[in-house]
Each structure stands twice: as C-alpha cells, then as structure tokens.
Short mmCIF file of C-alpha atoms in Angstrom, two decimals:
data_model
loop_
_atom_site.label_atom_id
_atom_site.label_comp_id
_atom_site.label_asym_id
_atom_site.label_seq_id
_atom_site.Cartn_x
_atom_site.Cartn_y
_atom_site.Cartn_z
CA MET B 1 169.48 -100.55 35.17
CA PRO B 2 170.01 -96.68 34.71
CA THR B 3 170.43 -97.39 38.51
CA HIS B 4 173.31 -100.13 38.99
CA GLU B 5 176.64 -97.66 38.38
CA VAL B 6 179.56 -99.37 39.36
CA PHE B 7 182.20 -97.50 40.85
CA ASN B 8 184.42 -97.52 43.69
CA GLN B 9 184.78 -100.93 43.08
CA VAL B 10 188.49 -103.02 43.44
CA PRO B 11 190.44 -104.17 39.71
CA PRO B 12 191.08 -108.00 39.64
CA ILE B 13 194.21 -108.47 40.68
CA THR B 14 195.14 -110.67 38.22
CA PRO B 15 197.91 -111.05 36.65
CA PHE B 16 200.47 -110.87 39.75
CA ASP B 17 203.65 -112.36 40.15
CA PHE B 18 203.65 -113.66 43.82
CA SER B 19 207.49 -114.23 44.12
CA GLN B 20 207.87 -110.08 44.19
CA ASN B 21 208.52 -110.61 48.15
CA PRO B 22 211.49 -109.23 49.39
CA ALA B 23 211.54 -111.45 52.53
CA LEU B 24 211.79 -114.38 50.27
CA LEU B 25 214.34 -113.66 47.64
CA GLU B 26 216.63 -112.33 50.13
CA GLY B 27 216.24 -115.38 52.10
CA LEU B 28 216.31 -117.39 48.74
CA HIS B 29 219.58 -115.42 48.35
CA ARG B 30 220.74 -116.02 51.73
CA GLU B 31 220.62 -119.52 52.15
CA GLY B 32 223.28 -120.39 49.05
CA ALA B 33 220.05 -120.81 46.69
CA GLY B 34 220.00 -117.94 44.44
CA TRP B 35 220.13 -120.10 41.67
CA ALA B 36 217.12 -120.81 41.61
CA GLU B 37 215.61 -117.19 41.48
CA ALA B 38 214.96 -117.26 37.52
CA GLU B 39 212.77 -120.78 38.25
CA VAL B 40 210.92 -118.84 41.52
CA ARG B 41 210.34 -116.05 39.35
CA ASP B 42 208.57 -117.77 36.56
CA LEU B 43 206.37 -120.01 39.28
CA GLY B 44 205.52 -116.75 40.97
CA ALA B 45 204.29 -115.44 37.85
CA LEU B 46 202.81 -118.19 36.51
CA ALA B 47 200.79 -118.95 40.43
CA GLY B 48 199.34 -115.06 39.59
CA SER B 49 197.82 -115.72 36.26
CA ALA B 50 194.33 -115.20 36.04
CA GLN B 51 194.20 -119.08 34.27
CA VAL B 52 196.07 -120.72 37.10
CA GLN B 53 194.11 -118.69 39.68
CA GLU B 54 190.60 -120.52 38.17
CA TRP B 55 192.31 -123.78 38.41
CA GLY B 56 192.37 -123.36 41.85
CA ARG B 57 188.48 -121.98 42.32
CA LEU B 58 187.23 -124.72 40.16
CA ALA B 59 189.15 -127.26 41.83
CA ASN B 60 188.01 -126.38 45.64
CA GLU B 61 184.64 -125.77 43.84
CA TYR B 62 184.44 -128.70 42.52
CA PRO B 63 185.69 -131.29 45.78
CA PRO B 64 186.67 -134.71 44.64
CA VAL B 65 183.85 -137.53 44.70
CA LEU B 66 184.79 -141.29 46.06
CA ARG B 67 183.39 -144.22 43.58
CA THR B 68 183.56 -147.47 45.41
CA HIS B 69 182.03 -148.90 42.69
CA ASP B 70 182.29 -149.24 39.16
CA ARG B 71 178.18 -149.66 37.24
CA TYR B 72 178.93 -153.24 37.58
CA GLY B 73 179.12 -154.09 41.25
CA HIS B 74 183.35 -153.92 40.95
CA ARG B 75 185.07 -152.44 43.91
CA VAL B 76 187.10 -149.92 41.93
CA ASP B 77 188.36 -147.86 45.69
CA GLU B 78 188.70 -144.50 43.06
CA VAL B 79 188.32 -140.98 43.24
CA GLU B 80 187.54 -138.07 40.68
CA PHE B 81 189.21 -134.81 40.58
CA HIS B 82 188.48 -132.10 38.53
CA PRO B 83 191.05 -131.93 35.65
CA TYR B 84 192.58 -128.80 36.66
CA TRP B 85 193.76 -130.75 39.89
CA HIS B 86 195.84 -132.28 37.61
CA SER B 87 197.02 -129.32 35.56
CA LEU B 88 198.54 -128.03 39.39
CA MET B 89 199.68 -131.06 39.91
CA ASP B 90 201.65 -131.58 36.93
CA VAL B 91 202.97 -127.89 37.10
CA ALA B 92 203.91 -128.14 40.86
CA VAL B 93 206.26 -131.71 39.87
CA ARG B 94 207.14 -130.50 36.61
CA HIS B 95 208.94 -127.80 38.85
CA GLY B 96 210.29 -130.52 41.39
CA LEU B 97 208.06 -128.68 44.07
CA HIS B 98 207.58 -132.46 45.15
CA GLY B 99 211.50 -133.98 45.48
CA SER B 100 214.06 -132.20 43.72
CA PRO B 101 216.38 -132.06 47.20
CA TRP B 102 217.07 -135.85 47.04
CA THR B 103 218.23 -135.40 43.19
CA ASP B 104 220.12 -131.92 43.23
CA GLU B 105 223.43 -132.21 44.90
CA ARG B 106 223.85 -127.84 44.70
CA ALA B 107 223.60 -126.17 47.56
CA GLY B 108 220.55 -125.00 48.81
CA ALA B 109 219.04 -127.68 47.22
CA HIS B 110 216.12 -127.79 50.36
CA ALA B 111 216.17 -123.48 50.60
CA ALA B 112 215.14 -123.95 47.14
CA ARG B 113 212.66 -125.87 46.92
CA ALA B 114 210.99 -124.06 50.07
CA ALA B 115 210.69 -120.90 48.14
CA LYS B 116 209.04 -122.61 44.93
CA PHE B 117 206.79 -124.86 47.43
CA TYR B 118 205.38 -121.20 48.88
CA THR B 119 205.58 -119.31 45.90
CA TRP B 120 203.55 -122.05 43.98
CA GLY B 121 201.11 -122.76 46.74
CA VAL B 122 199.09 -119.00 45.92
CA ALA B 123 197.53 -121.02 43.70
CA ASP B 124 195.77 -123.71 45.50
CA ALA B 125 196.51 -125.23 48.87
CA GLY B 126 194.81 -128.74 48.46
CA HIS B 127 196.90 -130.04 46.00
CA MET B 128 200.63 -128.92 47.82
CA CYS B 129 199.15 -131.53 50.43
CA PRO B 130 200.55 -134.93 47.83
CA ILE B 131 203.00 -132.94 47.06
CA SER B 132 204.56 -132.24 50.57
CA MET B 133 203.88 -135.53 51.35
CA THR B 134 206.15 -136.67 48.80
CA TYR B 135 208.99 -135.15 49.15
CA ALA B 136 208.62 -135.80 52.69
CA ALA B 137 208.35 -140.07 51.97
CA VAL B 138 211.83 -140.14 50.72
CA PRO B 139 214.20 -139.98 53.91
CA ALA B 140 211.51 -142.13 56.34
CA LEU B 141 211.90 -144.07 53.04
CA ARG B 142 215.70 -144.97 53.59
CA HIS B 143 215.55 -146.96 56.21
CA ASN B 144 214.75 -150.03 53.24
CA PRO B 145 217.65 -149.42 51.42
CA GLU B 146 216.03 -152.10 48.93
CA LEU B 147 212.88 -149.74 48.58
CA ALA B 148 214.59 -146.82 48.75
CA ALA B 149 216.62 -147.91 45.89
CA ARG B 150 213.70 -149.05 43.50
CA TYR B 151 211.39 -146.41 44.48
CA GLU B 152 213.22 -143.02 45.36
CA PRO B 153 213.94 -142.36 41.82
CA LEU B 154 210.27 -141.99 40.88
CA LEU B 155 209.95 -140.07 43.61
CA ALA B 156 211.83 -138.09 43.06
CA SER B 157 210.47 -137.99 38.77
CA ARG B 158 209.47 -134.62 36.95
CA THR B 159 206.74 -136.31 35.31
CA TYR B 160 203.59 -136.89 36.60
CA ASP B 161 202.09 -140.05 35.81
CA PHE B 162 198.66 -140.28 37.31
CA GLY B 163 197.12 -143.59 36.83
CA LEU B 164 196.43 -147.53 38.79
CA ARG B 165 199.45 -148.97 37.53
CA GLU B 166 202.10 -150.99 39.53
CA PRO B 167 204.36 -148.60 41.07
CA SER B 168 207.54 -149.74 38.78
CA ALA B 169 205.50 -149.56 35.71
CA LYS B 170 205.37 -145.55 36.53
CA ALA B 171 207.26 -142.60 35.17
CA GLY B 172 206.37 -141.30 38.55
CA LEU B 173 205.20 -141.62 41.83
CA ILE B 174 203.01 -140.05 44.38
CA ALA B 175 203.26 -141.00 47.40
CA GLY B 176 200.67 -140.66 50.88
CA MET B 177 200.73 -141.29 54.84
CA SER B 178 198.41 -143.10 56.85
CA MET B 179 198.77 -142.66 60.27
CA THR B 180 195.77 -142.08 62.68
CA GLU B 181 192.97 -143.76 64.11
CA LYS B 182 189.92 -143.00 65.13
CA GLN B 183 190.44 -144.17 68.81
CA GLY B 184 194.04 -142.05 69.00
CA GLY B 185 194.47 -139.23 66.84
CA SER B 186 198.09 -137.67 67.60
CA ASP B 187 198.49 -140.66 69.62
CA VAL B 188 199.41 -143.22 67.50
CA ARG B 189 200.70 -145.53 69.37
CA ALA B 190 197.41 -146.13 70.39
CA ASN B 191 197.15 -147.69 67.21
CA THR B 192 195.44 -151.61 66.45
CA THR B 193 195.77 -151.83 62.86
CA THR B 194 198.05 -155.20 62.88
CA ALA B 195 200.76 -156.56 60.83
CA THR B 196 201.57 -160.13 60.45
CA PRO B 197 204.16 -161.33 58.67
CA GLN B 198 204.17 -163.84 55.93
CA SER B 199 206.72 -166.18 54.33
CA ASP B 200 207.96 -164.07 51.34
CA GLY B 201 208.98 -161.35 53.70
CA THR B 202 205.51 -159.27 53.26
CA TYR B 203 203.45 -158.21 56.18
CA ARG B 204 199.23 -158.65 56.31
CA ILE B 205 198.01 -155.25 56.98
CA VAL B 206 194.46 -155.37 58.61
CA GLY B 207 192.99 -152.49 60.39
CA HIS B 208 190.87 -149.14 59.53
CA LYS B 209 192.99 -145.46 59.08
CA TRP B 210 190.22 -142.14 60.34
CA PHE B 211 192.79 -139.59 57.82
CA THR B 212 194.05 -140.97 54.48
CA SER B 213 194.87 -137.79 52.76
CA ALA B 214 195.47 -138.15 49.32
CA PRO B 215 194.34 -141.76 48.66
CA MET B 216 194.38 -141.72 45.01
CA SER B 217 198.06 -141.87 45.75
CA ASP B 218 200.63 -144.45 44.30
CA MET B 219 201.84 -146.24 47.72
CA PHE B 220 201.19 -144.58 51.49
CA LEU B 221 203.38 -145.21 54.41
CA THR B 222 201.84 -146.31 57.25
CA LEU B 223 201.52 -147.63 60.66
CA ALA B 224 200.25 -151.20 62.39
CA GLN B 225 201.36 -153.93 65.43
CA ALA B 226 203.94 -155.80 64.18
CA PRO B 227 205.10 -158.68 66.68
CA GLY B 228 207.53 -156.55 67.23
CA GLY B 229 205.60 -153.62 67.85
CA LEU B 230 204.49 -150.36 66.25
CA SER B 231 206.24 -150.56 62.69
CA CYS B 232 206.32 -148.59 59.76
CA PHE B 233 204.99 -150.22 56.31
CA LEU B 234 204.80 -149.15 52.91
CA LEU B 235 202.20 -150.09 51.13
CA PRO B 236 201.50 -149.57 46.93
CA ARG B 237 197.83 -149.57 45.58
CA VAL B 238 198.71 -151.94 43.15
CA LEU B 239 200.50 -155.19 44.00
CA PRO B 240 203.75 -156.37 41.66
CA ASP B 241 201.57 -158.85 40.42
CA GLY B 242 199.07 -155.93 38.72
CA THR B 243 196.49 -156.55 41.20
CA ARG B 244 194.87 -154.27 43.33
CA ASN B 245 196.10 -154.03 47.01
CA PRO B 246 192.88 -153.92 49.25
CA LEU B 247 193.06 -150.34 50.52
CA ARG B 248 188.85 -150.07 50.97
CA LEU B 249 187.80 -146.09 50.88
CA GLN B 250 185.14 -146.16 52.82
CA ARG B 251 184.20 -142.07 52.22
CA LEU B 252 185.99 -139.22 51.69
CA LYS B 253 186.32 -136.31 54.77
CA ASP B 254 183.31 -133.48 54.36
CA LYS B 255 186.37 -130.95 55.44
CA LEU B 256 186.39 -126.95 56.36
CA GLY B 257 188.76 -126.19 53.57
CA ASN B 258 191.50 -127.82 51.71
CA LYS B 259 188.47 -129.09 49.59
CA SER B 260 190.43 -130.33 46.36
CA ASN B 261 192.29 -131.99 48.31
CA ALA B 262 190.79 -135.76 48.82
CA SER B 263 191.09 -136.94 52.60
CA SER B 264 190.04 -140.54 53.23
CA GLU B 265 189.00 -143.61 55.89
CA ILE B 266 190.24 -146.42 54.44
CA GLU B 267 189.92 -150.12 55.15
CA TYR B 268 193.34 -152.72 55.13
CA ASP B 269 191.26 -156.00 54.79
CA ASN B 270 194.34 -158.03 54.50
CA ALA B 271 196.68 -155.38 52.04
CA VAL B 272 200.23 -156.45 51.25
CA GLY B 273 202.96 -154.36 52.66
CA ARG B 274 206.55 -154.24 53.41
CA LEU B 275 208.53 -153.20 56.28
CA VAL B 276 210.43 -149.94 56.49
CA GLY B 277 213.18 -149.94 59.48
CA ASP B 278 213.11 -152.05 62.07
CA GLU B 279 209.80 -153.99 63.54
CA GLY B 280 208.97 -151.75 66.82
CA ALA B 281 210.55 -148.47 65.35
CA GLY B 282 207.57 -147.53 63.49
CA VAL B 283 207.93 -143.84 65.24
CA LYS B 284 211.08 -143.34 64.68
CA THR B 285 210.89 -143.89 61.53
CA ILE B 286 208.03 -142.30 59.93
CA ILE B 287 209.07 -139.00 62.03
CA GLU B 288 212.00 -138.40 58.93
CA MET B 289 208.74 -137.70 57.07
CA VAL B 290 206.29 -135.15 59.86
CA ASN B 291 209.52 -133.45 60.36
CA MET B 292 210.02 -132.95 56.39
CA THR B 293 206.15 -132.46 56.35
CA ARG B 294 206.20 -129.82 60.01
CA LEU B 295 208.53 -127.90 57.54
CA ASP B 296 206.04 -127.32 54.88
CA CYS B 297 203.19 -127.04 57.62
CA VAL B 298 205.60 -123.85 58.15
CA ILE B 299 205.77 -123.02 54.74
CA GLY B 300 201.99 -123.39 53.60
CA SER B 301 201.07 -121.04 56.89
CA ALA B 302 203.36 -118.34 55.68
CA THR B 303 202.15 -118.32 52.30
CA GLY B 304 199.11 -118.33 53.48
CA MET B 305 200.35 -115.06 55.21
CA ARG B 306 201.84 -113.25 52.34
CA THR B 307 198.47 -114.24 50.24
CA GLY B 308 196.45 -112.18 52.83
CA VAL B 309 198.03 -109.34 53.30
CA VAL B 310 198.84 -109.40 49.35
CA PHE B 311 194.85 -108.96 48.28
CA ALA B 312 194.29 -107.15 52.00
CA ALA B 313 197.00 -104.40 50.34
CA HIS B 314 195.83 -104.48 46.38
CA HIS B 315 191.97 -104.00 48.02
CA ALA B 316 193.03 -100.79 50.45
CA ARG B 317 195.18 -99.33 47.69
CA HIS B 318 192.02 -99.14 45.20
CA ARG B 319 188.99 -98.46 47.88
CA GLU B 320 187.76 -95.04 49.28
CA ALA B 321 185.47 -94.66 52.20
CA PHE B 322 185.33 -91.60 53.90
CA GLY B 323 186.67 -89.82 51.47
CA ALA B 324 190.12 -91.21 50.99
CA LYS B 325 191.94 -94.08 50.00
CA LEU B 326 191.89 -97.07 53.07
CA ILE B 327 195.64 -97.22 52.56
CA ASP B 328 196.10 -93.77 53.51
CA GLN B 329 194.17 -94.40 56.41
CA PRO B 330 195.65 -94.21 60.14
CA ALA B 331 193.94 -97.11 61.30
CA MET B 332 194.48 -99.73 58.14
CA ARG B 333 197.94 -98.73 57.56
CA ASN B 334 198.18 -100.29 61.30
CA VAL B 335 196.51 -103.08 60.04
CA LEU B 336 198.00 -104.18 57.06
CA ALA B 337 201.63 -102.61 58.79
CA ASP B 338 201.12 -105.14 61.37
CA LEU B 339 199.91 -108.18 58.70
CA VAL B 340 203.57 -107.40 56.78
CA ILE B 341 205.36 -108.07 60.07
CA GLU B 342 203.80 -111.31 60.62
CA SER B 343 204.11 -112.38 57.16
CA ASP B 344 207.67 -111.28 56.71
CA ALA B 345 208.50 -112.52 60.19
CA ALA B 346 206.93 -116.01 59.09
CA THR B 347 208.89 -116.03 56.06
CA THR B 348 212.20 -115.02 56.97
CA VAL B 349 212.13 -117.76 59.93
CA MET B 350 211.04 -120.59 57.12
CA MET B 351 214.04 -120.42 55.23
CA ARG B 352 216.20 -120.59 58.21
CA LEU B 353 215.02 -123.45 58.66
CA ALA B 354 214.84 -124.45 55.08
CA GLY B 355 218.54 -123.59 54.63
CA ALA B 356 219.23 -125.39 58.33
CA THR B 357 217.68 -128.68 56.36
CA ASP B 358 220.75 -128.34 53.85
CA ARG B 359 223.22 -128.19 55.97
CA ALA B 360 221.84 -130.68 58.88
CA ALA B 361 223.24 -133.79 57.26
CA ASP B 362 226.76 -132.34 57.88
CA ASP B 363 226.71 -130.18 61.00
CA PRO B 364 225.32 -131.36 64.31
CA ALA B 365 224.61 -127.92 65.17
CA GLU B 366 222.74 -127.28 62.35
CA ALA B 367 220.98 -130.08 63.00
CA ALA B 368 220.21 -129.52 66.86
CA LEU B 369 219.10 -126.05 65.39
CA ARG B 370 216.62 -127.54 63.06
CA ARG B 371 214.89 -130.29 65.60
CA ILE B 372 214.49 -127.08 68.34
CA ALA B 373 213.25 -124.22 66.15
CA LEU B 374 211.07 -126.44 63.98
CA ALA B 375 210.08 -127.33 66.74
CA VAL B 376 208.42 -123.87 68.52
CA THR B 377 207.92 -122.53 64.46
CA LYS B 378 205.46 -125.15 64.01
CA TYR B 379 203.69 -124.07 66.63
CA TRP B 380 203.99 -120.35 66.44
CA VAL B 381 203.71 -119.54 62.56
CA CYS B 382 200.91 -121.87 62.32
CA LYS B 383 198.80 -121.37 65.38
CA ARG B 384 199.23 -117.61 63.71
CA ALA B 385 197.87 -118.17 60.26
CA PRO B 386 193.84 -118.23 61.33
CA ALA B 387 193.99 -115.19 63.02
CA HIS B 388 195.62 -113.58 59.89
CA ALA B 389 193.74 -114.83 57.07
CA ALA B 390 190.72 -113.24 59.76
CA GLU B 391 192.23 -109.87 59.54
CA ALA B 392 193.18 -109.82 55.89
CA LEU B 393 190.02 -110.99 55.00
CA GLU B 394 188.15 -108.25 57.55
CA CYS B 395 189.93 -105.60 55.27
CA PHE B 396 187.51 -105.65 52.91
CA GLY B 397 184.83 -105.41 54.99
CA GLY B 398 181.23 -107.28 53.78
CA ASN B 399 183.39 -108.13 50.41
CA GLY B 400 185.61 -110.20 52.07
CA TYR B 401 182.90 -112.42 53.38
CA VAL B 402 181.77 -112.95 49.20
CA GLU B 403 182.81 -116.73 47.78
CA GLU B 404 184.05 -114.66 44.75
CA SER B 405 186.79 -112.41 46.83
CA GLY B 406 188.52 -115.31 47.27
CA MET B 407 189.24 -114.45 51.02
CA PRO B 408 187.07 -117.70 52.53
CA ARG B 409 189.02 -120.24 50.75
CA LEU B 410 192.11 -118.82 52.27
CA TYR B 411 190.17 -118.83 55.96
CA ARG B 412 189.19 -122.26 55.99
CA GLU B 413 192.48 -123.12 54.76
CA ALA B 414 194.12 -121.65 58.11
CA PRO B 415 193.68 -124.11 60.80
CA LEU B 416 194.69 -126.97 59.00
CA MET B 417 198.20 -125.97 58.99
CA SER B 418 198.11 -125.57 63.11
CA ILE B 419 196.45 -128.93 63.03
CA TRP B 420 197.94 -131.32 60.80
CA GLU B 421 201.16 -133.19 61.58
CA GLY B 422 200.17 -132.21 65.45
CA SER B 423 198.14 -129.74 66.80
CA GLY B 424 199.13 -126.61 69.13
CA ASN B 425 199.68 -128.88 72.58
CA VAL B 426 202.21 -132.01 70.57
CA ALA B 427 203.97 -129.41 68.86
CA ALA B 428 204.95 -127.56 71.93
CA LEU B 429 204.66 -130.41 74.16
CA ASP B 430 207.61 -131.71 71.31
CA ALA B 431 209.99 -128.93 71.87
CA LEU B 432 209.99 -129.06 75.24
CA ARG B 433 210.31 -132.66 74.53
CA ALA B 434 213.28 -132.21 72.32
CA MET B 435 215.09 -129.83 74.52
CA GLY B 436 214.71 -132.78 77.80
CA ARG B 437 216.23 -135.68 75.71
CA GLN B 438 219.03 -133.23 73.26
CA PRO B 439 219.76 -130.92 75.55
CA GLU B 440 222.87 -129.82 72.47
CA THR B 441 219.39 -128.30 70.91
CA VAL B 442 219.26 -125.71 73.73
CA GLU B 443 222.56 -124.26 73.25
CA ALA B 444 222.09 -124.51 69.76
CA TYR B 445 218.71 -121.86 69.96
CA PHE B 446 220.62 -119.87 72.21
CA ASN B 447 223.24 -119.67 69.81
CA GLU B 448 221.44 -118.87 67.10
CA VAL B 449 219.30 -116.03 68.65
CA SER B 450 222.27 -114.95 70.50
CA LEU B 451 224.06 -113.62 66.93
CA ALA B 452 221.49 -111.04 67.31
CA ARG B 453 222.37 -109.66 70.91
CA GLY B 454 222.52 -105.49 70.76
CA ALA B 455 220.79 -104.06 67.87
CA ASN B 456 217.73 -104.02 69.61
CA HIS B 457 217.23 -103.96 73.60
CA HIS B 458 213.59 -104.93 73.72
CA LEU B 459 215.08 -108.40 72.04
CA ASP B 460 218.20 -108.63 74.28
CA ASP B 461 215.27 -108.76 77.31
CA ALA B 462 213.08 -111.04 75.37
CA ILE B 463 216.07 -113.32 75.10
CA ASP B 464 216.91 -113.45 78.69
CA ARG B 465 213.11 -113.83 79.84
CA ILE B 466 213.88 -117.16 77.38
CA GLY B 467 216.60 -118.07 80.02
CA LYS B 468 214.76 -117.76 83.29
CA GLU B 469 211.47 -119.46 81.57
CA LEU B 470 213.72 -122.62 81.35
CA THR B 471 215.48 -122.74 84.30
CA ASP B 472 212.14 -122.93 86.18
CA LEU B 473 210.57 -126.40 85.75
CA THR B 474 207.79 -125.62 87.36
CA GLU B 475 204.79 -127.37 85.75
CA ILE B 476 206.53 -127.02 82.21
CA GLU B 477 203.70 -128.60 80.50
CA TYR B 478 201.65 -126.46 81.53
CA ARG B 479 203.13 -122.91 81.02
CA ALA B 480 204.38 -125.59 77.20
CA ARG B 481 202.57 -123.09 74.97
CA ARG B 482 203.74 -119.69 77.09
CA VAL B 483 207.37 -121.10 76.84
CA VAL B 484 207.59 -122.21 73.23
CA GLU B 485 205.31 -119.16 71.87
CA LEU B 486 208.18 -116.32 73.45
CA MET B 487 210.96 -119.18 72.21
CA ALA B 488 209.25 -119.13 68.36
CA LEU B 489 208.77 -114.96 68.66
CA VAL B 490 212.90 -114.93 70.37
CA LEU B 491 214.05 -116.88 66.74
CA GLN B 492 211.69 -114.45 64.32
CA GLY B 493 212.93 -111.05 66.52
CA ALA B 494 216.36 -112.68 65.58
CA GLN B 495 216.19 -113.91 62.59
CA LEU B 496 214.25 -109.48 61.21
CA VAL B 497 216.83 -107.89 63.27
CA ARG B 498 220.16 -109.40 61.24
CA HIS B 499 218.37 -109.96 58.00
CA GLY B 500 215.09 -108.21 57.43
CA HIS B 501 214.02 -104.79 56.45
CA VAL B 502 215.08 -102.26 59.48
CA ALA B 503 211.48 -100.89 60.38
CA VAL B 504 209.82 -104.41 60.11
CA ALA B 505 212.09 -105.52 62.20
CA ASP B 506 212.07 -102.41 64.60
CA ALA B 507 208.19 -102.87 65.00
CA PHE B 508 208.01 -106.46 65.82
CA CYS B 509 210.31 -106.04 69.05
CA ALA B 510 208.77 -102.58 69.83
CA SER B 511 205.35 -104.10 69.63
CA ARG B 512 206.03 -108.47 70.42
CA PHE B 513 208.49 -107.90 73.59
CA GLY B 514 208.50 -104.05 74.03
CA GLY B 515 204.98 -104.30 76.30
CA ASP B 516 202.86 -101.25 73.73
CA TRP B 517 200.74 -103.99 71.64
CA GLY B 518 197.17 -105.39 71.91
CA ILE B 519 196.10 -108.90 71.00
CA ALA B 520 194.49 -108.06 67.61
CA PHE B 521 196.43 -106.99 64.65
CA GLY B 522 196.54 -103.45 63.66
CA THR B 523 197.53 -101.85 67.42
CA LEU B 524 201.46 -101.31 66.62
CA PRO B 525 202.56 -98.81 69.24
CA LEU B 526 203.36 -95.27 67.75
CA GLY B 527 206.71 -94.10 65.65
CA VAL B 528 206.83 -98.18 63.14
CA ASP B 529 207.09 -96.65 59.73
CA THR B 530 203.78 -97.71 58.49
CA GLU B 531 204.61 -96.62 55.16
CA ALA B 532 207.60 -98.21 54.36
CA ILE B 533 206.40 -101.93 55.98
CA VAL B 534 203.27 -101.80 54.16
CA ALA B 535 205.13 -100.48 50.68
CA ARG B 536 206.46 -104.79 51.10
CA ALA B 537 202.40 -105.52 50.39
CA LEU B 538 201.50 -104.09 46.82
CA LEU B 539 202.87 -105.68 43.45
CA PRO B 540 203.12 -103.51 41.26
CA SER B 541 200.39 -102.42 39.34
#
C-alpha cells in the first residue's frame, strides 16, 4: 500500500560478535586464560551469526515434545527436540563448554570455559542447562573413583552423541541431575525416594522427582533415602545389558521460559542406581555439582545482562524520537549507562569467580573466597537479571514487547537463574551458613575487597558498613538479604575499582554506595561519564 512506507526502523543486529566485550576479554587475560581468546572470539562471531540466532529462535518456537509410548503401545519415554537444538548442543560440546577443564591442564581452564560459556549463551539459554550439568557432574562423580574412571573421559569428550545406548558404548555423554521432589523443593532432606541395596552392589530406586531437566541425558545424579540416610546415586538411562532403566517420564513442565529445554517429572520404577560417595552423604556429595552449576547461574545471568544492553544500545543507536537519536538523549543515556554498569559488574565478578575455581584446588585462600563469593554473587547477580532484562526491553518501547524483537524471550529467561540451584532466600542463608561454619571465608572475603581500599571513598565506607553488619548478629537471618546484597555489591565494586573501566567503576561506587541513586535503572547521579560507559555496549556497525 502507498501508505505503508517503512522508515525509522532499526536494522537487524545480526551478524554481530558477542565476544566484543572489554570486561570479558580483560577478565580472560587477568585470570590466566588469555590463550583461549581466539576460540572465544570465534564463538562470539558464530553465536551472533544470523544462522545461529535463527537456530535459537526456532528451538524455542518449537519446544520439545514428550513421547511416552510408540505407535504400538510400547513405553519409550523419549523427548523429541527441534533439529536445531542438536545443532546448538553439537557446537557447545565441540568447544568443550561441557567438560574441557577436566581434561585441559593449562592454567585458567575454568576461566576459559566460563568465557566460552558466556559467549555462546547468547545463541540460546535452554541448551546450556544440560551443558552446565555435564560440566558439574564430574567433581561429584569423583566421589566414586570407579565410576569416575569409567565415565569422566566420555563426559569430557568433544563428540556430541545423541541417542539411546549404554553409556560405555557411546562416544560422548551428557549428564543431568534430579534432586527436588514435590513435597520438598530446595529442602532435599525431605525427599521420600528410596534406595534399596542389592546383592550385586547396585541399588533399586523408587520414587518421584518433581524437576528433572534435560531428561534425554545419558545419566543422572539423583538423591534417595538409603538405609544409611540421604545418598547420591548415578542412574544411566540404558543399563549395561542394553535394556532401558525404568525412568518413566510422566510429563514435561510448561515453563515461563527456557522453552527449548525439556524439564520433566520422572518416576523411578525400581530403577537401577550406583552409589556415589558414602551412604548418608548425599548432600555433601552432590553439593560439588551444585557449586559448579551455581557458577553457571552467575555466568548465565551475566550473559543475559550483556545481551540485553547490547540489543538495547543497538536499538537506541538507530531509532529516532522527538528529533534526535534515542542514544543521544540524556534520559536514555542514563538508562543505558546504568545497564552497562550492571552488566560490566556482573561480568567482571563472574570472571573472578571462574579464576578462583581454577585456583581453589591448590590455594586454601582462593577456595575460601570462592565459597563465600559464589554464594553472595549467586544471590545478587541472579536477582538483578530480571530487572535488567525488563529495563532493556523497555528501551525498545512497544517494539520490545513483541516476540520478533527477541526481548520477551530474554525477559522470560531471566528469573530462572535466580531460582535454579537455590532461590533468593536459600542463596542468602547459604552465605550466612558459610561464614558461620567456615570463618576463614570471612577473612578471605575481606582480604579480597580490601585490596581496593583507598581508591574510592564510597567503596571504603561500604566495606566498613559490612564489618558492622557482620558484628551485629541480631535477627541475622531476618537481615540475610540486606547483608548479602551489600557484600555482593562491595565485591563487585572492588573488582571494578581494581580492574574495570574508570568511568564504570566511579559510577558504580557513586550510585550503589554514595546514596544518590534511585530504585529504577537510569537514576545515576550527575557527573557520570555516560558517553564513555554507553560506548562499551556499542558493537562495531
């Protein structure tokens, strides 16, 4: 129609290079993994290609379908994915996002993997769930040296081998975990699933799991009540004799987001499991897995923040309103700068945590820091992601509320990281528990943030406030979120002051600690160098 002239619309952002992120690349080198930069850059260009962005869109547009029976009535318990799901998984596995640190002996292997996980995550968040669980399964599995020797090389294999076969007969494995039950949720000690020992050393598992993500994985770590108490078990989907382990998929969850990934309810109908760790030590054993997936929750949230602000800045750069580009208007620059600050803070602290993971095995101080820093960061960064996604979406106006923009998918995805592996209260209380049971974590935390003392008076005052908060134990659980939030912000501020862009660090400390900051994004105080900060979100045209 002659009236349908298209103008003042934003060009597609694809192709883009998601590795074009100074906070990420600087952190990669700082944490001893500069050797991985070429691969990170390759992944960033691939993830931002039109083809891969389309893979992610269609994998979410056509979510997995459960097939409980075949046409003849035989029980099959299979999930059918869009073909592009497998394309995404194949790239992730070939680049070692699921297990490279367990075979790569170079310094910085976990930091390298974190940067790759972050960079590839812009393609699709859903398939990163089984990738994360496979990565995290290895340290838990090592509590049973026999099982670790048999399966660890396959869990780290760079071959994506999708199909229903006995694990030892495959070229590569994907692992899942199955912990929560409908009556307990995060309170896994309330689990009622039972494990009965057999004469051959296996256990028969009977029970119902409320959330099992990626049910087409080759094996699962699960919790069940054995004679000695709550214990951890490995359950393969196919048994050594080639028969299917009776893991019955009851239904798939209809979730808010994470649509490309299947999450299911599973019935263990006398399933066969192998004990991992000691009887009664199930939580202690599987916490090894949880700590790794909590790191990935932080990485995933940081990826979402970077995605949101890059997309929002691209829109504002090209969209005109009221006679000027959006990006040139002071109110929008304030919003975008605040989003960049939050994203840079999340990315910088994420890389510090990945570096601590690399060093924790040989350095008790780094292990103690990782314990407390991961808990407080998991709480705060994952809690900030939904608000960040909402503000980034709003930068598009009504266009951002439309599915074609991609922003609704980002928004729906954002809350998951705060819920998975312990929602807000669980994470905050875990931080308090760590400080109470392991006093060395408090010392490690203050040693870390004190390295930034003297560079910013707002940050110095905030460090002092934490000391006062931790010496006052009055209703400490009631104040858990307040205390942990401040600890997380100070940790981020310390990293930015030491390693970040000076304009970002100054604005972060002035707003987050200086008292001149509103509740919404876009309420930065006067004097902030918004032009320099926003430029960090602008990818090459």
